[in-house]
Tab-separated table of C-alpha atoms in Angstrom:
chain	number	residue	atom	x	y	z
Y	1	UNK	CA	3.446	-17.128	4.012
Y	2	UNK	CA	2.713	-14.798	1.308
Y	3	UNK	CA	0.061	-12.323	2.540
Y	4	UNK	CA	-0.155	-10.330	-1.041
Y	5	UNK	CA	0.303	-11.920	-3.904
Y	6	UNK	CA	0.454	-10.722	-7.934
Y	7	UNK	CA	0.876	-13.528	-10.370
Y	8	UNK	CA	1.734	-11.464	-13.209
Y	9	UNK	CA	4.844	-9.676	-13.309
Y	10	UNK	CA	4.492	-8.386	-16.668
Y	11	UNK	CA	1.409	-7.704	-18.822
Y	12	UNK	CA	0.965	-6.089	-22.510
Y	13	UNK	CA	-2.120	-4.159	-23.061
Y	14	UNK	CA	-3.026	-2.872	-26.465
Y	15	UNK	CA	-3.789	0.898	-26.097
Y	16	UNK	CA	-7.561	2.011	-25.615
Y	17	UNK	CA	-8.245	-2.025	-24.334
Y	18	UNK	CA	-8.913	-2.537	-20.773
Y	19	UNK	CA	-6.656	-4.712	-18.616
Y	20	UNK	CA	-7.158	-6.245	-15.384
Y	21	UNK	CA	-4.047	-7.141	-12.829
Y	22	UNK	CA	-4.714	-9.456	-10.464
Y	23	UNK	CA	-4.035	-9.398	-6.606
Y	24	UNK	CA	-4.796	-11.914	-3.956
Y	25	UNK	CA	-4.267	-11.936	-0.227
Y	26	UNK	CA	-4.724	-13.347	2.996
Y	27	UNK	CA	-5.477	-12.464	6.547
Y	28	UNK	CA	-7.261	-13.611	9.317
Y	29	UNK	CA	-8.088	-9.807	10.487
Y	30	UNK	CA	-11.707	-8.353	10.039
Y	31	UNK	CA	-10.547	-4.722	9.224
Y	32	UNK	CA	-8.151	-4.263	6.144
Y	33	UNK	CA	-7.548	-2.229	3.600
Y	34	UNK	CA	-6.926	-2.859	0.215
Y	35	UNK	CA	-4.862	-0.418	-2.018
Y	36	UNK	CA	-3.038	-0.228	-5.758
Y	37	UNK	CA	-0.370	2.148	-6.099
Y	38	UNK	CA	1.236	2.943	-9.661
Y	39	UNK	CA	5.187	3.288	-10.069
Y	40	UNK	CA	6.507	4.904	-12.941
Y	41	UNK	CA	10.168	4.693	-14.051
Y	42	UNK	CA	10.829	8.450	-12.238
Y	43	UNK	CA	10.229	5.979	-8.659
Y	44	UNK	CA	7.350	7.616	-6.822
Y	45	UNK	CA	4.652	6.010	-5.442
Y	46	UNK	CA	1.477	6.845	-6.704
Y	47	UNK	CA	-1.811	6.098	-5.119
Y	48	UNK	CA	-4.893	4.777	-7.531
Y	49	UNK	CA	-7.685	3.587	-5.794
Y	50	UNK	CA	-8.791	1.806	-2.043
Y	51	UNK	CA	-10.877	-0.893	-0.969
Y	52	UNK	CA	-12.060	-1.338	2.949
Y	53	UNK	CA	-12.671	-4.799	4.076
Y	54	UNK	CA	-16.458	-3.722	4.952
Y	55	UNK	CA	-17.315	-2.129	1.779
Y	56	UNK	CA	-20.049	-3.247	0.036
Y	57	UNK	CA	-19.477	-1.950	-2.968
Y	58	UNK	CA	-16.614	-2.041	-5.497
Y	59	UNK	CA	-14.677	0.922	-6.012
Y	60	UNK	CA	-13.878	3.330	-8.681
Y	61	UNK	CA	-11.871	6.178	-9.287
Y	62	UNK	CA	-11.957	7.607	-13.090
Y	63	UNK	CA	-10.729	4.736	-15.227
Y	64	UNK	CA	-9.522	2.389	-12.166
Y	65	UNK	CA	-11.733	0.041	-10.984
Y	66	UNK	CA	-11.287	-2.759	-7.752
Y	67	UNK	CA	-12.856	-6.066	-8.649
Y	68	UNK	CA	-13.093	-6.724	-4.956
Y	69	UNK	CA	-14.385	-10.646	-4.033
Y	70	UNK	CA	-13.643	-10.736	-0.352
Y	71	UNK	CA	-14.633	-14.693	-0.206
Y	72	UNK	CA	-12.024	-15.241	-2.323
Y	73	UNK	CA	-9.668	-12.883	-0.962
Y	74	UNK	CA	-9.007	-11.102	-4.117
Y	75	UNK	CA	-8.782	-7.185	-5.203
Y	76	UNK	CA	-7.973	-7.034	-8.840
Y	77	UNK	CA	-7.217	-4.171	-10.994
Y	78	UNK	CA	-8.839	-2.807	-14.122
Y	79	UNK	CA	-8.083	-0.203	-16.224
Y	80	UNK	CA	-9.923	0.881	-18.809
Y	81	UNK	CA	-9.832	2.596	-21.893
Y	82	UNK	CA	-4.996	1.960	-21.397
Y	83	UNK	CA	-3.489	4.710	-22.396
Y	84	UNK	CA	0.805	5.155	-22.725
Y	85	UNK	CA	0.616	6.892	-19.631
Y	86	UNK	CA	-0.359	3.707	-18.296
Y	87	UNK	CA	2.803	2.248	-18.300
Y	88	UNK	CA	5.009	1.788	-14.968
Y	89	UNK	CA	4.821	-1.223	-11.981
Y	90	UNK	CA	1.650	-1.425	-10.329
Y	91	UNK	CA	1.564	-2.736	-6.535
Y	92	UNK	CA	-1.285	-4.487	-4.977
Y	93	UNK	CA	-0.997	-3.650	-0.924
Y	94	UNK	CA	-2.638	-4.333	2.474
Y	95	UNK	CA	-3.121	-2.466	5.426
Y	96	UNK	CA	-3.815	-4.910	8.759
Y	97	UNK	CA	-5.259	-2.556	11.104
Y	98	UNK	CA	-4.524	-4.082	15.263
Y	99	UNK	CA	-4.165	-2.399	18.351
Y	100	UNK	CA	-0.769	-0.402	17.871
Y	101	UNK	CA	0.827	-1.599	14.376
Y	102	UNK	CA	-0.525	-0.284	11.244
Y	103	UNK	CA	1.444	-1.163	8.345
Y	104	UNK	CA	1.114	-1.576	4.503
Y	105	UNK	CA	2.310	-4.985	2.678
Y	106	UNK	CA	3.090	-5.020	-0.566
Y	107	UNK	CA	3.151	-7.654	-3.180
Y	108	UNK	CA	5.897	-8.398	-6.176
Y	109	UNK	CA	3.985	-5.927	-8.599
Y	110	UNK	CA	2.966	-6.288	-12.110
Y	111	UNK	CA	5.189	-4.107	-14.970
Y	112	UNK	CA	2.701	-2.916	-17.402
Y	113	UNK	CA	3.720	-2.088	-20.978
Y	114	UNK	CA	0.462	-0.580	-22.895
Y	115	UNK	CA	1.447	-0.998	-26.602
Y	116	UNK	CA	0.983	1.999	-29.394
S	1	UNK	CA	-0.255	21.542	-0.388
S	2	UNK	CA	-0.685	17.135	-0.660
S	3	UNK	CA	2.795	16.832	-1.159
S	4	UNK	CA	4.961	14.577	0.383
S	5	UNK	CA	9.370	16.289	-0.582
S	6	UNK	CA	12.347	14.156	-0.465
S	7	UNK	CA	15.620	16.077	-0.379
S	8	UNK	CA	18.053	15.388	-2.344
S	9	UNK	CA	16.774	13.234	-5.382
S	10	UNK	CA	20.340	11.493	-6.139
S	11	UNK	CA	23.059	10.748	-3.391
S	12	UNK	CA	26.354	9.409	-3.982
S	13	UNK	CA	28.335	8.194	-0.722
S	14	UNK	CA	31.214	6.190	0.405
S	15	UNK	CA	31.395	3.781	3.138
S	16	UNK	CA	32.951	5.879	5.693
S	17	UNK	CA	30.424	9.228	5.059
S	18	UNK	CA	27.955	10.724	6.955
S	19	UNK	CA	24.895	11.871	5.056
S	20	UNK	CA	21.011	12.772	5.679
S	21	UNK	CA	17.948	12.237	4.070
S	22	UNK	CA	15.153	14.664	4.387
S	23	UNK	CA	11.283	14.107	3.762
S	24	UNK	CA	8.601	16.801	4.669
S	25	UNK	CA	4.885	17.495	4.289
S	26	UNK	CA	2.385	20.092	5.440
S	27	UNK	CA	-0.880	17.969	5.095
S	28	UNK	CA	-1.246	17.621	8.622
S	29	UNK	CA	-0.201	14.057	8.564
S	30	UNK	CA	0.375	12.232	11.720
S	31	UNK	CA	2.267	8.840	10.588
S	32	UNK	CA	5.279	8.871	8.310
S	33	UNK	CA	7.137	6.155	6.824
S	34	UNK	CA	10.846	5.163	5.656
S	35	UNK	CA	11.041	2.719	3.246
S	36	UNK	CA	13.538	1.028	1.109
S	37	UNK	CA	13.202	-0.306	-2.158
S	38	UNK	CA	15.510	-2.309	-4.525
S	39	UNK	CA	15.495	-2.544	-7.931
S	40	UNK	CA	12.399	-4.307	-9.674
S	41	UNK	CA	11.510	-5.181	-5.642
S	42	UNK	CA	8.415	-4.501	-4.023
S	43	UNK	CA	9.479	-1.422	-1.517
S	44	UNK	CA	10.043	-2.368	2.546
S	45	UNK	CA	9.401	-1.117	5.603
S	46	UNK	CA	11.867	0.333	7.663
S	47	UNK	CA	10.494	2.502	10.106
S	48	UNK	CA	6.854	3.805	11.336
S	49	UNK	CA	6.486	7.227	13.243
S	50	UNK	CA	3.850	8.063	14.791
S	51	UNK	CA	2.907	11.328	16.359
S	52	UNK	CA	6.619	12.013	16.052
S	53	UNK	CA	7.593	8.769	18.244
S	54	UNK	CA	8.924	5.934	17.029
S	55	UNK	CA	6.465	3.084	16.597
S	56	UNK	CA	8.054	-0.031	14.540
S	57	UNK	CA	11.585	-0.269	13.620
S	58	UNK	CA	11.703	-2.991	10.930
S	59	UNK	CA	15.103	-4.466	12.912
S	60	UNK	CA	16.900	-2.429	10.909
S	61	UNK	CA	21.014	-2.552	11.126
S	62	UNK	CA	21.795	0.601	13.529
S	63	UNK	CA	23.861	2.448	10.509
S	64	UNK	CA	20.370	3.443	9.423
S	65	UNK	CA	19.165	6.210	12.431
S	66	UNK	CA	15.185	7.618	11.838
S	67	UNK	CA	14.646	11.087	13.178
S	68	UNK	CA	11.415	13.041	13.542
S	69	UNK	CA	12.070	16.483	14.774
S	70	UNK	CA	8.483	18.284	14.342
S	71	UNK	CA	5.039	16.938	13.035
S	72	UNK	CA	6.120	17.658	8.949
S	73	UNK	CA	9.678	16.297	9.527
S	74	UNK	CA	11.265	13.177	8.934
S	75	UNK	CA	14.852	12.683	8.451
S	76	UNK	CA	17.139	9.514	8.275
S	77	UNK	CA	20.669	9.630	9.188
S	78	UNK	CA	22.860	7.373	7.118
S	79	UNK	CA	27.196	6.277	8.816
S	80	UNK	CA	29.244	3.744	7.327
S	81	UNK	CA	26.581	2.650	4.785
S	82	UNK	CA	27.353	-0.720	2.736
S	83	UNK	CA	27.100	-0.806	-0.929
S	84	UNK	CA	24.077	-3.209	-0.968
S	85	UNK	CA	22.424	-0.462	0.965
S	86	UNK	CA	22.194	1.284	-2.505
S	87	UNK	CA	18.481	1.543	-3.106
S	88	UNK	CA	15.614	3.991	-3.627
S	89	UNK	CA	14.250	5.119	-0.018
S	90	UNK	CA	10.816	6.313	-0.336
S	91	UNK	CA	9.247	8.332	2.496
S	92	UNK	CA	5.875	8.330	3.184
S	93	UNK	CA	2.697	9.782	5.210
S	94	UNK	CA	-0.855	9.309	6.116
S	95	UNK	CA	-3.210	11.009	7.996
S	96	UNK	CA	-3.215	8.793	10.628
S	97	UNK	CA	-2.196	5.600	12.604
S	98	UNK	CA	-5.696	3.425	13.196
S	99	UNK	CA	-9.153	3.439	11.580
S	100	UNK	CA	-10.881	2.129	8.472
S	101	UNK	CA	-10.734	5.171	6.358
S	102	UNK	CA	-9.414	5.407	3.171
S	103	UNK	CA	-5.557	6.028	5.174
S	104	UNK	CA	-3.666	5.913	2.088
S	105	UNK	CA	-0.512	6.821	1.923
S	106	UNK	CA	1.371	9.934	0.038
S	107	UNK	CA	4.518	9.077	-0.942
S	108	UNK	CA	7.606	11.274	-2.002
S	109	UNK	CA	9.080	10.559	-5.207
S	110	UNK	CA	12.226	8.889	-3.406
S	111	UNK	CA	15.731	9.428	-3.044
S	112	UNK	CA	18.218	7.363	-4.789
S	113	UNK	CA	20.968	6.070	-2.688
S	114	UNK	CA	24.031	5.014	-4.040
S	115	UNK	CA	26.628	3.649	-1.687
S	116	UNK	CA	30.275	3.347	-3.427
């Protein structure tokens, strides 16, 4: 079964609009954590923002945002404020933390083209 | 230095070479990761090292052979490589194995593998 799952594999965004890409998972393990990286076309991996399972709050880094609802096991994406820059594949991924593994699973991505 | 360097960027090889890749990093990271990733794919885990041993091999086929010499080292030997074995293999690191900290991972900006 899918554990991470993005719906959308390609959004448009007007420039200066905000955009939110969607990520849902599932796991039966108290401790996880929730991360968005950002892929440009050059192929690294860049890392945008985290969410731990036993935050309380939602969490923010500049213009990223996590709309984390942990009842309905979902960590969404928003960006504000899209700029060109924006544009690459964003992945949705979970960390399952048990005794001895610790591994990151990622989901299909989203390709976002922000529009001039 | 919060880098993660993946030597060479490009590689070109034919089924019968013998060829290395190389990842490093000095920020005191004690996990690092091989992963491969095909085009428009999510990427995948290949291997996990942890304090320099060997903690998951993803069943990978045996023409793929992880090394970890030293803490900042992480090399993967490549023999009689397939050309569906052409991908981008990212390399990885975080600071360390268990935990609910923000364990993000740093990520190298890849080498792409071209098997002909």
């Amino acid at each position: 079964a899918q554990k991470i799952t993005q719906t959308q594999p390609g959004m448009f965004v007007q420039e200066k609009e905000a955009v939110t890409l969607d990520c849902t998972y599932d796991t039966s393990d108290p401790s996880y954590g929730l991360f968005w990286y950002k892929q440009p076309s050059s192929g690294e991996m860049i890392f945008l923002i985290y969410q731990g399972s036993y935050d309380q709050q939602n969490a923010t880094e500049g213009r990223y945002s996590l709309n984390f609802q942990k009842a309905r096991k979902s960590a969404n994406l928003v960006i504000s404020a899209s700029q060109l820059g924006d544009s690459a594949m964003y992945f949705c991924a979970m960390r399952e933390g048990s005794s001895g593994t610790y591994k990151y699973i990622f989901g299909t991505g989203t390709r976002l083209k922000v529009l001039a | 230095d919060t880098e993660v360097t993946q030597t060479p960027k490009h590689l070109v090889m034919g089924m019968t070479n013998k060829k290395s890749l190389k990842c490093e990093q000095h920020m005191g990271h004690r996990a690092m990761y091989w992963y491969k990733q095909k085009a428009k794919k999510p990427p995948e885990l290949m291997f996990v090292y942890s304090y320099e041993k060997l903690s998951i091999n993803e069943s990978v086929p045996s023409r793929f052979s992880p090394e970890c010499p030293n803490s900042s080292l992480l090399n993967l030997h490549l023999h009689a490589l397939q050309p569906e074995d052409s991908a981008l293999y990212l390399c990885a690191s975080s600071q360390g194995f268990k935990g609910r900290s923000n364990n993000g991972y740093t990520f190298g900006s890849g080498t792409r593998l071209t098997v002909v």
